[in-house]
Amino acid sequence: MGKKVKKGSQDPPKDVFDPLLIESKTPATVVLMLSSPENEILAKACDALYKFASKGDENKVTLLGLGALEHLHKLLSHEDPLVRRNAVMILGIMASNHDVKKLLRELDVTNSLISRLAPEEDVVIHEFATLCLAYMAVEYTTKVKIFEQGGLEPLIRLLGSPDPDVKKNSLECIYLLVQDFQNRAAVRELNVIPPLLGLLESEYPVIQSLALQTLELISKDRETRILLGENKGLDCLLNILENNELRDLHIETLAVLGNCLEDVHTLQEIQLTGGLKKLVSFLEVSTVPDIQKNAAKAITKAAYDSEIRKILHWGEVEKFLLSLLETNNDEIEVAASQAISAMSENIDSKCVLGLQGIPQLIQLLSSDNEEVKEAVVTALANLTTASPRNASVVAEAEGIEPLMNTLKAQRDGAICNAIAVLTNLSLQEPSRVRIQSHGIMRALVGPLRSTNSQVQSKALFAVAAFGCDAEARAELREVGGLGPLVELLQSKNDEVRRNACWAVMVCGSDELTAVELCRLGALDILEEINLSTKRKNKFSEAALEKLLDNNLCQKYSQMGYLSSRNIITNGFYDCGQTKHGGKFLSLEELSQQELTDRRAIIFINAKPQENVVVEKVQDESRPVSRVSSKEKIRKGKGKKEEEKPKEVTPVTPPVEEEINIENSKWLPPPDFILMDYINDVSKTILPLTTTREQVVALAQFVADKMGGPVETEKLHNFWWELDMSKIEFGLKSNIVPIGKIKRGTFYHRALLFKVLADRIGIGCSLVRGKYNRAWNEVKLVEHSPEGLLLPPQEYVVDVMFEPGRLLKQGSVKADQYKYIS
């Protein structure tokens, strides 16, 4: 029996599968569907995954773990537009996750995404492709790939898209890309300026803001600023500032204009079109702190060019900057002070800012904010540099005391510039005196001990500036400032070392300071510096010379030479040649040594008897005025005996006087014989008419007082050593006044000649030789037979063999006198 078949019915083909509706509630199943060959399933699976990923970051991580990205990457190039669109959509929202971005970079999806930016693609594809690129462009490696794979051109083209989201995403991607300078040049070549300026008129603030931020970055290049001017971009920016409805964009707009201020030609264009006045007028009335601060920063940046400073001065930006000092806002005050510092490089601006701004700046020195202090005092330093007028304004505005207080600031920059201002003020004597009355040298000790080389350098410079006054040098000694000063001579910083040498040179101008500096080792350090070709400088050489010139005892001991400018005074002593590296002892230290058979120390002290006690009281520390304690008391009693008719009652009881005797320091006695010598030569030799006659007579006088002429052949029988030993034994001391010597050899006679010559004004040098030799050199002017005045000739003075004989320097006889027995 056969089957009944309904009429008209037909069985379906065997190879056709009936439609199957599948409902899945797990993302893993849907991810598996991404491998389907059917377009409809792929599109629906992508749509489902898009919705799933949109619900949160955890879902994106889940899809990442299920391997969805590998499938989606392949689908970016699918032939079906709907599949491509849905795949791009899910990648766009998933790219916000850090781990997703990392895998996308490994998969190198940028090339596929850039391909989806073609004009024929759907707007939605453009939106999410640019969104994905914007997320990924945060990383530098992705920026490089986008640039190398030609992504800039389609991104710039999409700035003209009718869809605002496409514009926003493309613009954000470009903004991130141009943070790299290489891309700035590329977008400029691709004519990005016109579309960016067009976006400033967008109805969406976020697009306007992004456009301005992008313009700020690319306008850092001069070529871009030129294009901006050619495309009327400056007018567009100024129009935004004039539109109060766009005040939310004013800060970004000013940032772009700030870059334009750095270019002379662009700034000239702004000025010629009246834009600079508009800009300054806008800034003066603005009360928005960020606008005020950023404007001041822009002026600071631009004002490093002299031509730009000139144009800004013509635009009267000084008024705006001075108004910012009254805002009572720390950040604005810092920015304004920095701008004033930069503008003060212009002479005209310096005058305007000085007269009107210095009083305001001085008030700000009392701020509790250390950054404000630093910026303000830096401005003051620049305003007072090479400007006596502004320095006077600082003093008149009572700025000295707050500046002195700033030396205790926490920031090294504030300390440096406070010192600089005070140094600038020191060029005017009234200000210098006032600063010294505030204890400037005491205040500089701290900066001298700083570990900051700039602070050290400025402090040393100030010591040199104020050290020209004796009171300041005395203060520096008293507060212990010479110690760190000497230490800084060994600085490895060239500027610090040079300024230290300068300060030592200035401070070594008086004997007390010079002796103390030598005691602290300055002389040895300077000698070491001058031996080095790298560390030596003109100040180190001058400092060494100055120290020695004001410490003649040590100079003669170490150098073996005193020039005609080195005048020997009371207190000088000759202790012989000091060995290299040996310690030079003071007279007080030498007086404490036991009597020895070593070379005697020859001492010079021709002070009048009546002044001894007075000078001891005035300057007890100076070795040049010391006398023995018993002699002092004896003379004091003698004076009282002379005044006995006046019946003066002694103030100090006898017992206390004895205690003073016991506690007194040893002081060398005055040399009465030397006093007589000086009186004799003043009466007999000084009146002689010519220097030659004076030199000859003085040589004969010295030889007569030191044992008379000695025959060359009998020099070895001139027993001067025995006489010296008797004198030392009689005095119970190694220190011998020169007047006590009745039988002297070369170095005794040469020293006495120099002492007496200095007293009567004969220019003469003293040179130490070997083997107890020493000699004097004088310069005498010769007259020619025709009466012409010839250059002075140098002679060695014979005070030993034929006293008064003048031996021409360099002659055989002169050399025999100096070197041959």
Short mmCIF file of N, CA, C and O in Angstrom, two decimals, residues 651-713:
data_model
loop_
_atom_site.label_atom_id
_atom_site.label_comp_id
_atom_site.label_asym_id
_atom_site.label_seq_id
_atom_site.Cartn_x
_atom_site.Cartn_y
_atom_site.Cartn_z
N VAL A 651 93.77 105.34 91.55
CA VAL A 651 92.46 104.68 91.52
C VAL A 651 92.57 103.24 91.96
O VAL A 651 91.72 102.71 92.65
N THR A 652 93.67 102.57 91.59
CA THR A 652 93.82 101.15 91.88
C THR A 652 94.71 100.94 93.09
O THR A 652 95.82 101.49 93.14
N PRO A 653 94.27 100.17 94.07
CA PRO A 653 95.10 99.91 95.25
C PRO A 653 96.36 99.14 94.86
O PRO A 653 96.39 98.44 93.85
N PRO A 654 97.44 99.29 95.67
CA PRO A 654 98.71 98.63 95.36
C PRO A 654 98.59 97.12 95.21
O PRO A 654 99.24 96.53 94.36
N VAL A 655 97.74 96.49 96.01
CA VAL A 655 97.62 95.03 95.95
C VAL A 655 97.08 94.59 94.59
O VAL A 655 97.57 93.68 93.96
N GLU A 656 96.02 95.30 94.14
CA GLU A 656 95.43 94.96 92.85
C GLU A 656 96.43 95.22 91.71
O GLU A 656 96.46 94.51 90.72
N GLU A 657 97.29 96.23 91.89
CA GLU A 657 98.28 96.53 90.86
C GLU A 657 99.27 95.39 90.74
O GLU A 657 99.67 95.01 89.65
N GLU A 658 99.64 94.79 91.85
CA GLU A 658 100.55 93.66 91.81
C GLU A 658 99.90 92.48 91.09
O GLU A 658 100.53 91.76 90.33
N ILE A 659 98.58 92.30 91.33
CA ILE A 659 97.88 91.20 90.66
C ILE A 659 97.89 91.42 89.16
O ILE A 659 98.11 90.50 88.37
N ASN A 660 97.73 92.67 88.73
CA ASN A 660 97.75 92.98 87.31
C ASN A 660 99.11 92.68 86.70
O ASN A 660 99.23 92.24 85.56
N ILE A 661 100.16 92.93 87.50
CA ILE A 661 101.51 92.65 87.02
C ILE A 661 101.67 91.16 86.76
O ILE A 661 102.21 90.74 85.74
N GLU A 662 101.18 90.35 87.67
CA GLU A 662 101.34 88.92 87.52
C GLU A 662 100.55 88.39 86.32
O GLU A 662 100.96 87.46 85.64
N ASN A 663 99.37 89.00 86.08
CA ASN A 663 98.49 88.50 85.02
C ASN A 663 98.81 89.12 83.66
O ASN A 663 98.22 88.75 82.65
N SER A 664 99.72 90.08 83.59
CA SER A 664 100.00 90.76 82.32
C SER A 664 100.73 89.84 81.37
O SER A 664 101.51 88.97 81.78
N LYS A 665 100.49 90.04 80.05
CA LYS A 665 101.21 89.28 79.03
C LYS A 665 102.58 89.91 78.81
O LYS A 665 102.77 91.10 79.00
N TRP A 666 103.53 89.06 78.37
CA TRP A 666 104.87 89.57 78.09
C TRP A 666 104.81 90.49 76.88
O TRP A 666 104.21 90.18 75.86
N LEU A 667 105.44 91.64 76.99
CA LEU A 667 105.48 92.60 75.89
C LEU A 667 106.93 93.05 75.71
O LEU A 667 107.63 93.34 76.67
N PRO A 668 107.40 93.08 74.44
CA PRO A 668 108.80 93.50 74.21
C PRO A 668 108.99 94.98 74.54
O PRO A 668 108.10 95.79 74.30
N PRO A 669 110.14 95.31 75.06
CA PRO A 669 110.38 96.70 75.46
C PRO A 669 110.62 97.60 74.25
O PRO A 669 111.01 97.12 73.18
N PRO A 670 110.41 98.89 74.41
CA PRO A 670 110.72 99.82 73.32
C PRO A 670 112.24 99.89 73.12
O PRO A 670 113.02 99.72 74.05
N ASP A 671 112.63 100.17 71.88
CA ASP A 671 114.04 100.24 71.52
C ASP A 671 114.46 101.71 71.51
O ASP A 671 114.31 102.41 70.52
N PHE A 672 115.00 102.18 72.65
CA PHE A 672 115.37 103.59 72.77
C PHE A 672 116.54 103.95 71.85
O PHE A 672 116.63 105.07 71.35
N ILE A 673 117.44 102.97 71.65
CA ILE A 673 118.58 103.23 70.77
C ILE A 673 118.10 103.47 69.33
O ILE A 673 118.57 104.38 68.64
N LEU A 674 117.13 102.65 68.89
CA LEU A 674 116.58 102.83 67.55
C LEU A 674 115.89 104.19 67.44
O LEU A 674 115.96 104.85 66.39
N MET A 675 115.24 104.61 68.52
CA MET A 675 114.61 105.93 68.51
C MET A 675 115.66 107.01 68.28
O MET A 675 115.45 107.96 67.52
N ASP A 676 116.81 106.84 68.94
CA ASP A 676 117.89 107.82 68.77
C ASP A 676 118.42 107.80 67.33
O ASP A 676 118.72 108.85 66.75
N TYR A 677 118.54 106.58 66.75
CA TYR A 677 118.98 106.48 65.36
C TYR A 677 118.05 107.27 64.45
O TYR A 677 118.49 108.01 63.55
N ILE A 678 116.75 107.09 64.67
CA ILE A 678 115.75 107.76 63.81
C ILE A 678 115.86 109.27 63.96
O ILE A 678 115.81 110.02 62.97
N ASN A 679 116.04 109.72 65.18
CA ASN A 679 116.20 111.17 65.41
C ASN A 679 117.46 111.69 64.71
O ASN A 679 117.44 112.77 64.10
N ASP A 680 118.54 110.92 64.81
CA ASP A 680 119.81 111.35 64.20
C ASP A 680 119.70 111.47 62.68
O ASP A 680 120.11 112.47 62.09
N VAL A 681 119.14 110.41 62.03
CA VAL A 681 119.07 110.45 60.56
C VAL A 681 118.07 111.51 60.08
O VAL A 681 118.23 112.09 59.01
N SER A 682 117.06 111.77 60.92
CA SER A 682 116.09 112.80 60.55
C SER A 682 116.75 114.18 60.56
O SER A 682 116.41 115.06 59.75
N LYS A 683 117.70 114.36 61.47
CA LYS A 683 118.35 115.67 61.59
C LYS A 683 119.51 115.83 60.59
O LYS A 683 119.72 116.91 60.07
N THR A 684 120.24 114.72 60.37
CA THR A 684 121.47 114.86 59.58
C THR A 684 121.34 114.40 58.12
O THR A 684 121.95 114.98 57.23
N ILE A 685 120.55 113.39 57.88
CA ILE A 685 120.49 112.82 56.53
C ILE A 685 119.28 113.31 55.75
O ILE A 685 119.37 113.59 54.55
N LEU A 686 118.15 113.45 56.39
CA LEU A 686 116.94 113.90 55.70
C LEU A 686 117.11 115.25 55.00
O LEU A 686 116.61 115.43 53.88
N PRO A 687 117.85 116.20 55.60
CA PRO A 687 117.99 117.51 54.92
C PRO A 687 118.85 117.48 53.66
O PRO A 687 118.87 118.48 52.92
N LEU A 688 119.58 116.38 53.40
CA LEU A 688 120.44 116.34 52.21
C LEU A 688 119.60 116.52 50.94
O LEU A 688 118.44 116.07 50.86
N THR A 689 120.20 117.14 49.93
CA THR A 689 119.43 117.59 48.76
C THR A 689 119.05 116.49 47.79
O THR A 689 117.97 116.53 47.19
N THR A 690 119.88 115.47 47.61
CA THR A 690 119.58 114.44 46.61
C THR A 690 119.42 113.08 47.29
O THR A 690 119.98 112.83 48.37
N THR A 691 118.66 112.23 46.62
CA THR A 691 118.45 110.87 47.15
C THR A 691 119.76 110.10 47.18
O THR A 691 120.02 109.33 48.11
N ARG A 692 120.62 110.32 46.20
CA ARG A 692 121.90 109.63 46.17
C ARG A 692 122.71 109.97 47.41
O ARG A 692 123.31 109.08 48.05
N GLU A 693 122.77 111.24 47.74
CA GLU A 693 123.52 111.65 48.94
C GLU A 693 122.90 111.04 50.19
O GLU A 693 123.63 110.59 51.10
N GLN A 694 121.59 110.99 50.25
CA GLN A 694 120.93 110.40 51.42
C GLN A 694 121.25 108.92 51.55
O GLN A 694 121.53 108.42 52.64
N VAL A 695 121.22 108.19 50.41
CA VAL A 695 121.50 106.75 50.43
C VAL A 695 122.93 106.50 50.90
O VAL A 695 123.18 105.63 51.75
N VAL A 696 123.87 107.26 50.36
CA VAL A 696 125.27 107.07 50.73
C VAL A 696 125.48 107.36 52.21
O VAL A 696 126.13 106.60 52.94
N ALA A 697 124.93 108.48 52.66
CA ALA A 697 125.09 108.87 54.07
C ALA A 697 124.44 107.86 55.00
O ALA A 697 125.00 107.53 56.07
N LEU A 698 123.24 107.35 54.60
CA LEU A 698 122.54 106.38 55.45
C LEU A 698 123.31 105.07 55.52
O LEU A 698 123.40 104.44 56.60
N ALA A 699 123.91 104.64 54.42
CA ALA A 699 124.70 103.41 54.42
C ALA A 699 125.90 103.55 55.36
O ALA A 699 126.24 102.62 56.11
N GLN A 700 126.53 104.69 55.32
CA GLN A 700 127.67 104.93 56.22
C GLN A 700 127.22 104.98 57.67
O GLN A 700 127.90 104.48 58.57
N PHE A 701 126.05 105.59 57.92
CA PHE A 701 125.51 105.67 59.28
C PHE A 701 125.23 104.27 59.81
O PHE A 701 125.58 103.94 60.97
N VAL A 702 124.60 103.41 59.02
CA VAL A 702 124.26 102.05 59.45
C VAL A 702 125.54 101.26 59.74
O VAL A 702 125.64 100.57 60.76
N ALA A 703 126.50 101.36 58.83
CA ALA A 703 127.75 100.62 59.04
C ALA A 703 128.44 101.07 60.32
O ALA A 703 129.00 100.26 61.07
N ASP A 704 128.41 102.38 60.58
CA ASP A 704 129.05 102.92 61.78
C ASP A 704 128.42 102.37 63.05
O ASP A 704 129.12 102.08 64.03
N LYS A 705 127.05 102.20 63.03
CA LYS A 705 126.35 101.70 64.22
C LYS A 705 126.46 100.19 64.36
O LYS A 705 126.18 99.65 65.44
N MET A 706 126.86 99.50 63.31
CA MET A 706 126.89 98.05 63.34
C MET A 706 128.31 97.48 63.28
O MET A 706 128.52 96.37 62.82
N GLY A 707 129.27 98.25 63.73
CA GLY A 707 130.63 97.71 63.80
C GLY A 707 131.58 98.23 62.77
O GLY A 707 132.74 97.79 62.71
N GLY A 708 131.15 99.16 61.91
CA GLY A 708 132.02 99.79 60.94
C GLY A 708 132.28 98.91 59.73
O GLY A 708 131.80 97.77 59.63
N PRO A 709 133.08 99.43 58.78
CA PRO A 709 133.40 98.65 57.56
C PRO A 709 134.18 97.39 57.90
O PRO A 709 134.93 97.36 58.88
N VAL A 710 134.02 96.38 57.10
CA VAL A 710 134.73 95.11 57.29
C VAL A 710 135.47 94.79 56.00
O VAL A 710 134.89 94.84 54.92
N GLU A 711 136.73 94.48 56.14
CA GLU A 711 137.50 94.11 54.96
C GLU A 711 137.06 92.73 54.49
O GLU A 711 136.77 91.84 55.29
N THR A 712 137.02 92.58 53.19
CA THR A 712 136.53 91.33 52.61
C THR A 712 137.34 90.14 53.10
O THR A 712 136.78 89.08 53.42
N GLU A 713 138.68 90.31 53.17
CA GLU A 713 139.52 89.20 53.58
C GLU A 713 139.36 88.86 55.06
O GLU A 713 139.66 87.75 55.49
#
